[in-house]
PDB file of C-alpha atoms in Angstrom:
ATOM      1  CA  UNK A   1    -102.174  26.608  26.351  1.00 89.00           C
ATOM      2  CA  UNK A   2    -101.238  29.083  28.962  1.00 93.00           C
ATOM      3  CA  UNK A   3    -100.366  32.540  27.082  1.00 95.00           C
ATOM      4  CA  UNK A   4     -98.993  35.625  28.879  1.00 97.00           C
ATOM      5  CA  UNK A   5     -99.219  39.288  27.249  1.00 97.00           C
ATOM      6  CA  UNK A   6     -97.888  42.383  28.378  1.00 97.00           C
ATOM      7  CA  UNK A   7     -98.972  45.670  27.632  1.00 93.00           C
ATOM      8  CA  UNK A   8     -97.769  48.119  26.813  1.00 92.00           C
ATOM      9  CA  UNK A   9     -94.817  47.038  24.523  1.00 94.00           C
ATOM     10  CA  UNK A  10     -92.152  49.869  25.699  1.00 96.00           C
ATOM     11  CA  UNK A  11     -92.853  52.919  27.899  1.00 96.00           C
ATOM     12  CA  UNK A  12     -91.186  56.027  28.203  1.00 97.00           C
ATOM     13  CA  UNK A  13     -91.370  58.317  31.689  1.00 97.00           C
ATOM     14  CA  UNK A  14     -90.025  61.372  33.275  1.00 97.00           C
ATOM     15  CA  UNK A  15     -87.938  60.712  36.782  1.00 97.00           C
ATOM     16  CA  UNK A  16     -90.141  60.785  39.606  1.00 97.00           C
ATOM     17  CA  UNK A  17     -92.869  59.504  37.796  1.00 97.00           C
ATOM     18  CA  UNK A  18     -95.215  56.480  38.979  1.00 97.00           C
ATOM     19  CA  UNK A  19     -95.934  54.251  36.729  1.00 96.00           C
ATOM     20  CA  UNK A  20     -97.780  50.636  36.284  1.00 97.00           C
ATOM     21  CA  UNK A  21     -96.138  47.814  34.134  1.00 97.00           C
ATOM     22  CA  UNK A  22     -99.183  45.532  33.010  1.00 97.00           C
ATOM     23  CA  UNK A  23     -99.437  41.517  32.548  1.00 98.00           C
ATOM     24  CA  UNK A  24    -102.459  39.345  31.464  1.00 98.00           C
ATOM     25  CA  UNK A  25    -102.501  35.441  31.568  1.00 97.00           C
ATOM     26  CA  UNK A  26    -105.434  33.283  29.591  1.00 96.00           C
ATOM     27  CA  UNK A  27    -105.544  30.097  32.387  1.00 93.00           C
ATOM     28  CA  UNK A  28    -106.184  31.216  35.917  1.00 90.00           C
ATOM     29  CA  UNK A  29    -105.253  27.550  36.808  1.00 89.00           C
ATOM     30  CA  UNK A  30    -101.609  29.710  38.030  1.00 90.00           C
ATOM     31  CA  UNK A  31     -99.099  28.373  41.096  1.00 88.00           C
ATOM     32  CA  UNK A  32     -97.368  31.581  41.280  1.00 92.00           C
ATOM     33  CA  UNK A  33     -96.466  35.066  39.570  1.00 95.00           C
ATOM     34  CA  UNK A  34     -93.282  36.564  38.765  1.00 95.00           C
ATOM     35  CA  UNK A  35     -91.520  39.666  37.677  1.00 97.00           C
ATOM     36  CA  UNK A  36     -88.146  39.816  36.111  1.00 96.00           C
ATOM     37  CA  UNK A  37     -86.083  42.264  35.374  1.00 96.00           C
ATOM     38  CA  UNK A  38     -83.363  42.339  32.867  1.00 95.00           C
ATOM     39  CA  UNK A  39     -81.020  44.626  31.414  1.00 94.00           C
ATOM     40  CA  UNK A  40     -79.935  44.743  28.170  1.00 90.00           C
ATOM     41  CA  UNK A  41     -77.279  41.850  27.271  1.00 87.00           C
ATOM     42  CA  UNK A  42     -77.986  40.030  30.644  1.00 89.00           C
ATOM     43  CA  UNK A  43     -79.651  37.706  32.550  1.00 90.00           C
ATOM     44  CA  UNK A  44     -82.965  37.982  34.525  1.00 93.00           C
ATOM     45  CA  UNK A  45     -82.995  39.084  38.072  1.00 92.00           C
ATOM     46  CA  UNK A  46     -85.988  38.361  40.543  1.00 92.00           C
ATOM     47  CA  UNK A  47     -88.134  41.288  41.516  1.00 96.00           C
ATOM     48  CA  UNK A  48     -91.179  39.862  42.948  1.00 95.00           C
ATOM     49  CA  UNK A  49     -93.310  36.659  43.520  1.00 93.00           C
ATOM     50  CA  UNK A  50     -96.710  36.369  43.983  1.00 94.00           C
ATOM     51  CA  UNK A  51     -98.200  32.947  45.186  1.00 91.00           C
ATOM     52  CA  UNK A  52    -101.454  32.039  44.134  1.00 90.00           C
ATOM     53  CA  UNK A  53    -103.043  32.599  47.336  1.00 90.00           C
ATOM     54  CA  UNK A  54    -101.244  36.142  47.893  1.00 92.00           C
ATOM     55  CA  UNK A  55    -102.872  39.373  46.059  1.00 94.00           C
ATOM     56  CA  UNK A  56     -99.882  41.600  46.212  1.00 95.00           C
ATOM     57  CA  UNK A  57     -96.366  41.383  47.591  1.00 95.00           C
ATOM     58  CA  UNK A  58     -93.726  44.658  48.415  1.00 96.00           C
ATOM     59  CA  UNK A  59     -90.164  45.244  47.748  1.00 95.00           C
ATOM     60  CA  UNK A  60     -88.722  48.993  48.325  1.00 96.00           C
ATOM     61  CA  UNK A  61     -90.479  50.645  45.973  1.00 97.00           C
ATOM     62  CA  UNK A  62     -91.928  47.905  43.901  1.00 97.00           C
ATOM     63  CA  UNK A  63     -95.556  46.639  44.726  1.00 98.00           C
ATOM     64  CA  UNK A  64     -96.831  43.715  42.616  1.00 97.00           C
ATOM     65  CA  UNK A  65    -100.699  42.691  42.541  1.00 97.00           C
ATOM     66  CA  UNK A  66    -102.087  39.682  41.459  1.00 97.00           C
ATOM     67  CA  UNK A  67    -106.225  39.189  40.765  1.00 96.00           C
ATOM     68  CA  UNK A  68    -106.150  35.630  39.235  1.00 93.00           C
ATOM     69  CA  UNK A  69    -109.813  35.716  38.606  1.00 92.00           C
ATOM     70  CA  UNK A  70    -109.543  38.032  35.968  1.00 95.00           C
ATOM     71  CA  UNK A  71    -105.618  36.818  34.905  1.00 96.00           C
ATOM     72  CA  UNK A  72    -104.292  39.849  35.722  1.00 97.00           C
ATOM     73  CA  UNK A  73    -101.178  41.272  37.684  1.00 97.00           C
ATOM     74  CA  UNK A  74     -99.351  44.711  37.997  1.00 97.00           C
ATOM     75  CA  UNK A  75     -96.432  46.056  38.636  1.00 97.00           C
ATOM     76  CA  UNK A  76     -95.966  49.396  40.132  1.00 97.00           C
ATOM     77  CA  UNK A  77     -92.874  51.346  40.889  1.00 97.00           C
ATOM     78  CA  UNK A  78     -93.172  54.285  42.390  1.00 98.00           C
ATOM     79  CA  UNK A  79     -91.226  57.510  42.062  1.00 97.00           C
ATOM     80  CA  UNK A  80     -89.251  56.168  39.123  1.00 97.00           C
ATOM     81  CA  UNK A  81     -85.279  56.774  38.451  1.00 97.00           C
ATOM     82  CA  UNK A  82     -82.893  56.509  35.641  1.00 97.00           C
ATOM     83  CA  UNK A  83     -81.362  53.102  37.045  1.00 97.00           C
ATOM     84  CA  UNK A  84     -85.079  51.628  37.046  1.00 98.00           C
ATOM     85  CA  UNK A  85     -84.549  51.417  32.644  1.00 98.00           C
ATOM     86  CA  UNK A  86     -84.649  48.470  32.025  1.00 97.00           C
ATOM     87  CA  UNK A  87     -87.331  45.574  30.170  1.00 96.00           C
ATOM     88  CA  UNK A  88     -89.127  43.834  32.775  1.00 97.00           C
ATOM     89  CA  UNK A  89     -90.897  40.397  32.171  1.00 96.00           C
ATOM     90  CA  UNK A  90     -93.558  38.476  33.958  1.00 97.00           C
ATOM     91  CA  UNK A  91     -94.093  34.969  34.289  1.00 96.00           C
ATOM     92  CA  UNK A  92     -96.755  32.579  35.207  1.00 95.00           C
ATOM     93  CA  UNK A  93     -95.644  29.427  36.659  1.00 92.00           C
ATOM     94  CA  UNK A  94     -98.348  26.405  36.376  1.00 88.00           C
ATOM     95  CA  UNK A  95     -99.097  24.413  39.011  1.00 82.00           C
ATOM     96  CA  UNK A  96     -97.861  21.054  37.687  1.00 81.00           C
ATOM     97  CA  UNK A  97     -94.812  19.343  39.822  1.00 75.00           C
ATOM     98  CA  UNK A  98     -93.390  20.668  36.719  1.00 79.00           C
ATOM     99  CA  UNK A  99     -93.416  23.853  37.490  1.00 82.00           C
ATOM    100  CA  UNK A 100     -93.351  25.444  33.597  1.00 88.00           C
ATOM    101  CA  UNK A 101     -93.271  29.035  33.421  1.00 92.00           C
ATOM    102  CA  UNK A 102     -94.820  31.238  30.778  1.00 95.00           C
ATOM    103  CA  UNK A 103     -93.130  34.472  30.131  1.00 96.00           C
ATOM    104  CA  UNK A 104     -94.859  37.635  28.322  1.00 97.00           C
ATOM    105  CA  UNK A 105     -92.571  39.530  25.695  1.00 95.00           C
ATOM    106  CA  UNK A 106     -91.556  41.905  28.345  1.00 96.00           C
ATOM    107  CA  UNK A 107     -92.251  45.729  28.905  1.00 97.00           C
ATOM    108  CA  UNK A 108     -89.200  47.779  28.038  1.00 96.00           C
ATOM    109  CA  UNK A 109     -89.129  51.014  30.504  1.00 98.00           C
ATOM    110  CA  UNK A 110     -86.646  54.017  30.009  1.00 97.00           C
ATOM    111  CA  UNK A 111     -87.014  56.865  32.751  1.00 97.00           C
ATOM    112  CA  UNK A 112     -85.054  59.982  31.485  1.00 97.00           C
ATOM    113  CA  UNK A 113     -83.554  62.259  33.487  1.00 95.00           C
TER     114      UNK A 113
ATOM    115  CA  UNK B   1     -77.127  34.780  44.013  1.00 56.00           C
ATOM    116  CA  UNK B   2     -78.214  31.070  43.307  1.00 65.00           C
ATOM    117  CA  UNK B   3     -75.011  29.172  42.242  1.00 89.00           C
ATOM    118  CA  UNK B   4     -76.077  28.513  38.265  1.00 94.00           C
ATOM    119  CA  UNK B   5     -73.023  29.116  35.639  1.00 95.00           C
ATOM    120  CA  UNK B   6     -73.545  28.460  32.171  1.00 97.00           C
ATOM    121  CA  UNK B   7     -70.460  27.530  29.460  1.00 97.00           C
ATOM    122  CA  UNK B   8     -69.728  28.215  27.089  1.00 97.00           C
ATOM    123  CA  UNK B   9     -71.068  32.236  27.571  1.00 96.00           C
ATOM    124  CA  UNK B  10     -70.485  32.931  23.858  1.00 97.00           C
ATOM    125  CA  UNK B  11     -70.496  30.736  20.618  1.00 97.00           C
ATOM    126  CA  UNK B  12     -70.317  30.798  17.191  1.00 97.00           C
ATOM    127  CA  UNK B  13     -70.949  27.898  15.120  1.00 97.00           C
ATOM    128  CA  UNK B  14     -71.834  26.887  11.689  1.00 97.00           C
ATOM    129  CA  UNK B  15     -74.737  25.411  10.222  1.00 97.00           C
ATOM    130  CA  UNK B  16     -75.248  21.662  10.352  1.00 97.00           C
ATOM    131  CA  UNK B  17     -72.379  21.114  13.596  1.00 96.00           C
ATOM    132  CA  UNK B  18     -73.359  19.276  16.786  1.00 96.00           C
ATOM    133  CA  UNK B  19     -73.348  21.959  20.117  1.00 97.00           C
ATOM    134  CA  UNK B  20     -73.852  20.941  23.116  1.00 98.00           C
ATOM    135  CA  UNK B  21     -74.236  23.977  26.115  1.00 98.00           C
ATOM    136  CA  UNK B  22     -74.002  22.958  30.235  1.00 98.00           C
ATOM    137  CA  UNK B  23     -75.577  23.999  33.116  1.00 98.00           C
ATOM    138  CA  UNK B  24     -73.985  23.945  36.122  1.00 97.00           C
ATOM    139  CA  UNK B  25     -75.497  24.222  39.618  1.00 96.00           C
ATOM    140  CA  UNK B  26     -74.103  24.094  43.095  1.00 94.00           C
ATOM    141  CA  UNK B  27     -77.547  24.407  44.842  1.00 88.00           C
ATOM    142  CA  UNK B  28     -78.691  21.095  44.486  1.00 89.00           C
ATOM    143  CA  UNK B  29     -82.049  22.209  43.091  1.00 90.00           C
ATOM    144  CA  UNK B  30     -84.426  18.801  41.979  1.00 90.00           C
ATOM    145  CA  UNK B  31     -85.254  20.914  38.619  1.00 92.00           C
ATOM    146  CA  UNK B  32     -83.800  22.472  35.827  1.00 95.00           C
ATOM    147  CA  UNK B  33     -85.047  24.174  32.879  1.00 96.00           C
ATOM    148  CA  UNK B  34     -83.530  25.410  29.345  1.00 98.00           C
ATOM    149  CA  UNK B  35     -85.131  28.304  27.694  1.00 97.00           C
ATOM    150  CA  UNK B  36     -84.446  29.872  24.676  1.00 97.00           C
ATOM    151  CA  UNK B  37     -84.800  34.299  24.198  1.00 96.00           C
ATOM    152  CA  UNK B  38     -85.321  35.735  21.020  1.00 94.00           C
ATOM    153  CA  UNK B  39     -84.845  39.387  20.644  1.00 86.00           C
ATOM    154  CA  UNK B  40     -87.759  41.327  21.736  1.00 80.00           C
ATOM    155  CA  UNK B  41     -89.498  37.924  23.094  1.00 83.00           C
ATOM    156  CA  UNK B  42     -89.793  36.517  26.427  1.00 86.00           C
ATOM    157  CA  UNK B  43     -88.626  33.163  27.455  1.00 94.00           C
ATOM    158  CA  UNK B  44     -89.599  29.765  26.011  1.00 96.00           C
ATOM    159  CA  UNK B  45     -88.872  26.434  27.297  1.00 95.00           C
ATOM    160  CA  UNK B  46     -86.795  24.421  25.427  1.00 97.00           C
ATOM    161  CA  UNK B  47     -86.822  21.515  28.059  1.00 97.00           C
ATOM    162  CA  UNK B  48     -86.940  20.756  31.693  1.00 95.00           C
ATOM    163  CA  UNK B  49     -85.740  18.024  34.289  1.00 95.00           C
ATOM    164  CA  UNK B  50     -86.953  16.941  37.570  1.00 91.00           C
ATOM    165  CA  UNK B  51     -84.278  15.103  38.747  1.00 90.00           C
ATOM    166  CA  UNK B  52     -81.141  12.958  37.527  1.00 93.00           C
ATOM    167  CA  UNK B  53     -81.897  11.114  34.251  1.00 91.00           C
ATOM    168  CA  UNK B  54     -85.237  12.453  34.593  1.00 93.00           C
ATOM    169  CA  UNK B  55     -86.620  14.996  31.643  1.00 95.00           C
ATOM    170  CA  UNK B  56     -89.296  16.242  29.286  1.00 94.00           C
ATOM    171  CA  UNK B  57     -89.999  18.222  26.631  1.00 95.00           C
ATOM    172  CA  UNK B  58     -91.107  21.769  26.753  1.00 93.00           C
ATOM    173  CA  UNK B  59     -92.666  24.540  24.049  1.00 91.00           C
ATOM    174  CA  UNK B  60     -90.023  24.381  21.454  1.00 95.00           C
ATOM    175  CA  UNK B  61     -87.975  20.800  21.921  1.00 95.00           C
ATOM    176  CA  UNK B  62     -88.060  20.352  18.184  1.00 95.00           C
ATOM    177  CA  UNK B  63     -84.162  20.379  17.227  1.00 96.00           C
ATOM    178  CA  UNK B  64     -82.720  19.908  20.905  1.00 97.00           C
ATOM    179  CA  UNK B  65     -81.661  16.753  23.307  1.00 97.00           C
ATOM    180  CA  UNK B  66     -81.017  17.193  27.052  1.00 97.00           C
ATOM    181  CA  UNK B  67     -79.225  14.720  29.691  1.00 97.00           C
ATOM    182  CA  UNK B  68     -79.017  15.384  33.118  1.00 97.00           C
ATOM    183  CA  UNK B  69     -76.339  12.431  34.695  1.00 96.00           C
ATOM    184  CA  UNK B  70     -75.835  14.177  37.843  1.00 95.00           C
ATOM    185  CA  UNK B  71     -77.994  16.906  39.748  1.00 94.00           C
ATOM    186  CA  UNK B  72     -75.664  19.681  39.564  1.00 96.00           C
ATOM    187  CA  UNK B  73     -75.784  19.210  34.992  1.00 97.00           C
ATOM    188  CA  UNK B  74     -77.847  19.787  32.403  1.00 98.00           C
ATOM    189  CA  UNK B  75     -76.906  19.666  28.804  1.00 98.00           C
ATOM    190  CA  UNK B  76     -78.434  20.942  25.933  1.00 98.00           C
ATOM    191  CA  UNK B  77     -77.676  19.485  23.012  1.00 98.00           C
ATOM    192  CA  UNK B  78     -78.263  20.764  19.598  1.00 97.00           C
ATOM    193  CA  UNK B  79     -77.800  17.452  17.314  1.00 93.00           C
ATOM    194  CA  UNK B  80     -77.582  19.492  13.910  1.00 96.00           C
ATOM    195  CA  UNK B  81     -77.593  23.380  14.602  1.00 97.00           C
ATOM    196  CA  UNK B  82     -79.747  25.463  11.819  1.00 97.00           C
ATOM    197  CA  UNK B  83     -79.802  29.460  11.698  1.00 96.00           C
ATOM    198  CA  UNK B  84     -83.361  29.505  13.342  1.00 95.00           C
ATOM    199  CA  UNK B  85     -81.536  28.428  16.482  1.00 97.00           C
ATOM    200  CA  UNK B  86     -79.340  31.513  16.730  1.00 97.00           C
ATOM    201  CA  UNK B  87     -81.178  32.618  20.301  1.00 97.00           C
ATOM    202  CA  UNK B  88     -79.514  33.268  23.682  1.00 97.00           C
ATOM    203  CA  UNK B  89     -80.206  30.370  26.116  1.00 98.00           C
ATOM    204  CA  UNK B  90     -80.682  30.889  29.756  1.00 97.00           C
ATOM    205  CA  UNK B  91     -81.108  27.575  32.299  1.00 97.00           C
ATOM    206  CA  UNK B  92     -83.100  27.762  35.591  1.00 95.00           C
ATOM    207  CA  UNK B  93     -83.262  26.418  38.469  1.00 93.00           C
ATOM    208  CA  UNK B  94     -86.067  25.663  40.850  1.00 89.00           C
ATOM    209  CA  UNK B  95     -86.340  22.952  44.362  1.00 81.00           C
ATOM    210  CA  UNK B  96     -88.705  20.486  44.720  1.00 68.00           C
ATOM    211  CA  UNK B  97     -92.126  21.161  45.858  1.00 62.00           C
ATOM    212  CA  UNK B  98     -91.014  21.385  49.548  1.00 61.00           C
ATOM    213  CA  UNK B  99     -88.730  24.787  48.766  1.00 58.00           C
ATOM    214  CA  UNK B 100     -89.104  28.562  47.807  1.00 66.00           C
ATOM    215  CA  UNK B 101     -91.098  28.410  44.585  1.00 75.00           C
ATOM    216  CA  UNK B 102     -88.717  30.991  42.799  1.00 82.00           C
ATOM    217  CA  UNK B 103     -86.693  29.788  39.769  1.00 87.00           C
ATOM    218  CA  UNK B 104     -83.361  31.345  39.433  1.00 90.00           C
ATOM    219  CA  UNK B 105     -81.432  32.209  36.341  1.00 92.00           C
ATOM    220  CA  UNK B 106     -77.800  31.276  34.566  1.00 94.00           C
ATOM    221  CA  UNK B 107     -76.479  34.065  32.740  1.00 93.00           C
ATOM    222  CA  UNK B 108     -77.226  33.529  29.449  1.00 96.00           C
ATOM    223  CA  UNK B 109     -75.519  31.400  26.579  1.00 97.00           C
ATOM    224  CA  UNK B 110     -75.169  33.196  23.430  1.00 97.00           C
ATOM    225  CA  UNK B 111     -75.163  31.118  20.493  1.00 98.00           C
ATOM    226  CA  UNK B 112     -75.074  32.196  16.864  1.00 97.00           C
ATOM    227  CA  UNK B 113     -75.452  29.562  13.788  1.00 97.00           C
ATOM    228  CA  UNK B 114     -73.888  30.964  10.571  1.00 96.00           C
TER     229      UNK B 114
END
């Protein structure tokens, strides 16, 4: 059974800062990779995907790795803002037709001002 | 933004009453999910479909019924609700194999059992 962890649990940063959102998986046997974001009281918004062939995709100031080897992606967003609070999830979908995603309990980020 | 709307958005209920909560899609995506969020928790799938009358059970199915008739719905249907399902319930929707791989997201059902 596919199991997803994120670490750590909440994180708290100065604006400006860099930071790197982590995410494990247990079964390497992966199809893709993706992080959420959602804010509180709302649905989940796309940020990323990562294929299993791809080791890191780009999006403004968002950069997402993937090393399936060793079950592990990042997220890093760089020169963090106040509008960036938020929890962000990741998901590992499995490579059934099915398509079943595994979500982690989510990393919840607050940058202060 | 992928064409998914969920109804109803807010419910209250009582313990021991049949609900039943739609999906509604306009993309004509071959498969749909229902997951269930518990606060601080991720997602966990409730149960999927991958295509009209066709479904299966997922993580947590204990308690729930789907039905997909048509490709644009999928219905979750709590036969008996109980307190434990008191959860916000998001659907998803993803194409077949020969589309983007991204699944997309309703806006959230959510459901309290008093």
């Amino acid at each position: 059974k596919q199991e997803v962890t994120q670490i750590p649990a909440a994180l708290s940063v100065p604006e400006g800062e860099n930071l790197v959102l982590n995410c494990s998986f247990t079964d390497s046997a992966i199809y893709n990779l993706q992080w959420f974001r959602q804010d509180p009281g709302k649905g989940l918004t796309s940020l990323l995907l990562i294929q299993s062939s791809q080791r890191e995709q780009t999006s403004g100031r968002l950069n997402a790795s993937l090393d399936k080897s060793s079950g592990r992606s990042t997220l890093y967003i760089a020169a963090s803002q106040p509008g960036d609070s938020a929890t962000y999830l990741c998901a590992v979908q499995d490579n059934t037709n099915a398509g079943k995603s595994t979500f982690g309990d989510g990393t919840t980020l607050t940058v202060k001002p | 933004d992928a064409g998914i709307t969920q109804s109803p958005r807010h419910k209250v209920t009582e313990t021991g009453t049949p609900v039943t909560l739609r999906c509604h899609q306009t993309e004509n995506h071959r498969y749909m999910y229902w997951y269930r969020q518990d606060p601080g928790h991720g997602l966990r799938l409730i149960h999927y479909s991958y295509g009209v009358k066709d479904t299966d059970k997922g993580e947590v199915s204990d308690g729930y019924s789907v039905s997909r008739s048509k490709t644009e719905d999928f219905l979750l249907t709590l036969e008996s609700a109980t307190s434990s399902q008191t959860s916000v319930y998001f659907c998803a929707i993803r194409p077949g194999l020969e589309g983007a791989p991204e699944q997309y997201f309703g806006p959230g059902t959510r459901l309290t059992v008093t």
